[in-house]
Amino acid sequence: MARYITITLDKRGVSCRARLLDAEAPRTCKAVWDALPQSGSAYHAKYARNEIYTLVPPFADPQPGRENPTVTPIPGDVVYFGFEAWEIGNPAYGYEDASEAHSDQGATDLAIFYGRNNLLINGDAGWVPGNVFATIEEGLAEIAAAAQDLWLRGVEGETLSFARATD
């Protein structure tokens, strides 16, 4: 039986619904599902292009490892990244001092991709593959419009939340 999550830009009041890809990424799906709900400051990607994400404290023990990885996510992909502290704490990235990016434990990045032509490469780190663990099946157009608004008007005060779907 399929499992679903709801992903919400809280301040903007926009949500989408994504189906977990249990067959393709079972360890990642289990880690995320067991850790829900998760919420944190919303960010719009600088490098990857059409991506919004949040950084939360690491929750997978052990980390799921690579499964269903990509460096070219497509619209509707929901992606998990596990980062060590040294990988994202670079001051040049512009995260606030209180951000999970500066945590000694590193951070988990939960991201959604809302447009085409994404490339997961970072000038400092090189390729940054992530685990595609869900696909947005409802509300992609609405979340894409809200994500574009984040890009144009800024992310300050916005949170991105992931929760188990209730219906």
CSV table of C-alpha atoms in Angstrom, one decimal:
chain,number,residue,atom,x,y,z
A,1,MET,CA,0.0,0.0,0.0
A,2,ALA,CA,1.4,3.4,-1.0
A,3,ARG,CA,2.4,5.9,1.7
A,4,TYR,CA,2.1,9.6,1.2
A,5,ILE,CA,3.6,12.8,2.8
A,6,THR,CA,2.5,16.4,2.7
A,7,ILE,CA,5.1,19.1,2.1
A,8,THR,CA,4.1,22.6,3.0
A,9,LEU,CA,5.5,26.1,2.7
A,10,ASP,CA,3.9,27.2,5.9
A,11,LYS,CA,3.9,31.0,5.6
A,12,ARG,CA,2.5,30.9,2.1
A,13,GLY,CA,0.0,28.2,3.0
A,14,VAL,CA,0.8,26.0,0.0
A,15,SER,CA,1.1,22.2,0.1
A,16,CYS,CA,1.8,19.3,-2.2
A,17,ARG,CA,1.4,15.6,-1.7
A,18,ALA,CA,4.1,13.1,-2.5
A,19,ARG,CA,4.1,9.3,-2.7
A,20,LEU,CA,7.0,7.5,-1.0
A,21,LEU,CA,9.1,5.4,-3.4
A,22,ASP,CA,9.4,2.5,-1.0
A,23,ALA,CA,10.5,0.0,-3.7
A,24,GLU,CA,13.3,2.3,-5.0
A,25,ALA,CA,14.6,3.8,-1.8
A,26,PRO,CA,13.4,1.6,1.1
A,27,ARG,CA,16.0,2.6,3.7
A,28,THR,CA,15.6,6.3,3.0
A,29,CYS,CA,11.8,6.1,3.0
A,30,LYS,CA,11.9,4.3,6.4
A,31,ALA,CA,14.3,6.8,7.9
A,32,VAL,CA,12.2,9.8,6.7
A,33,TRP,CA,8.8,8.2,7.6
A,34,ASP,CA,10.0,7.3,11.1
A,35,ALA,CA,11.3,10.8,11.7
A,36,LEU,CA,8.2,12.7,10.6
A,37,PRO,CA,7.1,15.4,11.1
A,38,GLN,CA,10.1,17.6,10.2
A,39,SER,CA,10.2,21.3,9.8
A,40,GLY,CA,12.8,24.1,9.4
A,41,SER,CA,13.7,27.3,7.7
A,42,ALA,CA,13.0,27.2,4.0
A,43,TYR,CA,15.8,28.0,1.5
A,44,HIS,CA,16.0,28.3,-2.2
A,45,ALA,CA,19.0,26.7,-3.9
A,46,LYS,CA,21.8,28.8,-5.2
A,47,TYR,CA,23.5,26.1,-7.3
A,48,ALA,CA,21.0,23.4,-8.1
A,49,ARG,CA,18.5,25.8,-9.7
A,50,ASN,CA,14.8,24.9,-9.2
A,51,GLU,CA,15.0,23.5,-5.6
A,52,ILE,CA,13.7,24.5,-2.2
A,53,TYR,CA,14.8,22.7,0.9
A,54,THR,CA,15.1,22.7,4.7
A,55,LEU,CA,18.0,21.7,6.9
A,56,VAL,CA,17.0,19.6,10.0
A,57,PRO,CA,19.1,17.8,12.6
A,58,PRO,CA,20.3,14.3,11.4
A,59,PHE,CA,17.6,11.7,12.2
A,60,ALA,CA,18.8,8.6,10.4
A,61,ASP,CA,20.8,6.1,12.5
A,62,PRO,CA,22.4,4.6,10.6
A,63,GLN,CA,22.4,6.8,7.5
A,64,PRO,CA,20.5,5.1,4.7
A,65,GLY,CA,23.5,5.3,2.3
A,66,ARG,CA,23.1,5.8,-1.4
A,67,GLU,CA,19.9,4.4,-3.0
A,68,ASN,CA,18.0,5.7,-6.0
A,69,PRO,CA,20.6,8.5,-6.3
A,70,THR,CA,20.5,11.3,-8.8
A,71,VAL,CA,22.5,14.4,-9.7
A,72,THR,CA,19.9,15.5,-12.2
A,73,PRO,CA,16.6,15.6,-10.3
A,74,ILE,CA,13.4,16.3,-12.3
A,75,PRO,CA,10.3,18.3,-11.4
A,76,GLY,CA,8.4,16.5,-8.5
A,77,ASP,CA,11.5,14.7,-7.1
A,78,VAL,CA,11.7,14.8,-3.3
A,79,VAL,CA,15.3,14.2,-2.3
A,80,TYR,CA,17.2,13.3,0.9
A,81,PHE,CA,20.8,14.5,1.5
A,82,GLY,CA,22.8,13.6,4.6
A,83,PHE,CA,25.6,16.2,5.2
A,84,GLU,CA,28.6,16.1,7.6
A,85,ALA,CA,29.3,19.5,9.3
A,86,TRP,CA,32.3,20.2,7.2
A,87,GLU,CA,30.3,19.8,4.0
A,88,ILE,CA,27.8,22.7,4.5
A,89,GLY,CA,29.2,24.9,7.3
A,90,ASN,CA,31.1,27.1,4.8
A,91,PRO,CA,30.4,30.8,5.7
A,92,ALA,CA,30.3,31.6,2.0
A,93,TYR,CA,27.0,29.7,1.8
A,94,GLY,CA,25.3,32.4,3.8
A,95,TYR,CA,23.4,30.4,6.4
A,96,GLU,CA,22.5,32.2,9.6
A,97,ASP,CA,24.6,31.3,12.7
A,98,ALA,CA,21.7,29.4,14.3
A,99,SER,CA,21.1,27.3,11.2
A,100,GLU,CA,21.5,23.5,11.2
A,101,ALA,CA,24.2,24.1,8.6
A,102,HIS,CA,26.5,25.0,11.5
A,103,SER,CA,25.6,22.1,13.7
A,104,ASP,CA,28.5,19.9,14.9
A,105,GLN,CA,26.4,16.9,13.9
A,106,GLY,CA,25.9,18.0,10.3
A,107,ALA,CA,22.4,18.2,8.9
A,108,THR,CA,19.8,16.4,6.9
A,109,ASP,CA,18.6,18.3,3.8
A,110,LEU,CA,15.1,17.5,2.7
A,111,ALA,CA,14.5,19.0,-0.8
A,112,ILE,CA,11.9,19.3,-3.5
A,113,PHE,CA,12.6,20.1,-7.1
A,114,TYR,CA,9.9,22.1,-9.0
A,115,GLY,CA,11.4,22.7,-12.4
A,116,ARG,CA,13.6,21.3,-15.1
A,117,ASN,CA,17.4,21.5,-15.8
A,118,ASN,CA,18.6,20.9,-12.3
A,119,LEU,CA,22.2,19.9,-11.7
A,120,LEU,CA,23.5,18.8,-8.3
A,121,ILE,CA,27.0,20.2,-8.5
A,122,ASN,CA,28.6,22.6,-6.0
A,123,GLY,CA,31.7,24.7,-6.9
A,124,ASP,CA,33.3,23.8,-3.6
A,125,ALA,CA,32.4,20.1,-3.3
A,126,GLY,CA,31.7,18.8,-6.8
A,127,TRP,CA,28.9,16.4,-7.5
A,128,VAL,CA,26.3,16.2,-4.7
A,129,PRO,CA,24.1,13.1,-5.3
A,130,GLY,CA,20.9,12.8,-3.3
A,131,ASN,CA,18.5,10.0,-2.7
A,132,VAL,CA,15.1,10.4,-4.5
A,133,PHE,CA,12.7,9.0,-2.0
A,134,ALA,CA,9.3,10.4,-3.1
A,135,THR,CA,7.6,12.0,-6.1
A,136,ILE,CA,5.1,14.8,-6.0
A,137,GLU,CA,1.7,13.6,-7.4
A,138,GLU,CA,-0.6,16.5,-6.4
A,139,GLY,CA,0.1,20.2,-6.1
A,140,LEU,CA,3.3,20.5,-8.1
A,141,ALA,CA,2.1,23.6,-10.0
A,142,GLU,CA,1.1,25.3,-6.8
A,143,ILE,CA,4.3,24.5,-4.9
A,144,ALA,CA,6.3,25.5,-8.0
A,145,ALA,CA,4.6,28.9,-8.1
A,146,ALA,CA,5.3,29.4,-4.3
A,147,ALA,CA,8.9,28.3,-4.8
A,148,GLN,CA,9.4,30.8,-7.6
A,149,ASP,CA,7.9,33.5,-5.2
A,150,LEU,CA,10.6,32.5,-2.7
A,151,TRP,CA,13.2,33.0,-5.3
A,152,LEU,CA,11.9,36.4,-6.3
A,153,ARG,CA,10.8,37.8,-2.9
A,154,GLY,CA,13.0,36.0,-0.4
A,155,VAL,CA,12.8,33.2,2.1
A,156,GLU,CA,12.9,35.1,5.4
A,157,GLY,CA,10.3,33.8,7.8
A,158,GLU,CA,9.3,30.9,5.7
A,159,THR,CA,9.4,27.3,6.9
A,160,LEU,CA,9.2,24.1,4.9
A,161,SER,CA,7.4,21.2,6.7
A,162,PHE,CA,7.2,17.5,5.9
A,163,ALA,CA,4.5,15.3,7.5
A,164,ARG,CA,2.7,12.1,7.1
A,165,ALA,CA,-0.4,12.6,4.9
A,166,THR,CA,-3.5,12.2,6.9
A,167,ASP,CA,-5.8,11.0,4.0
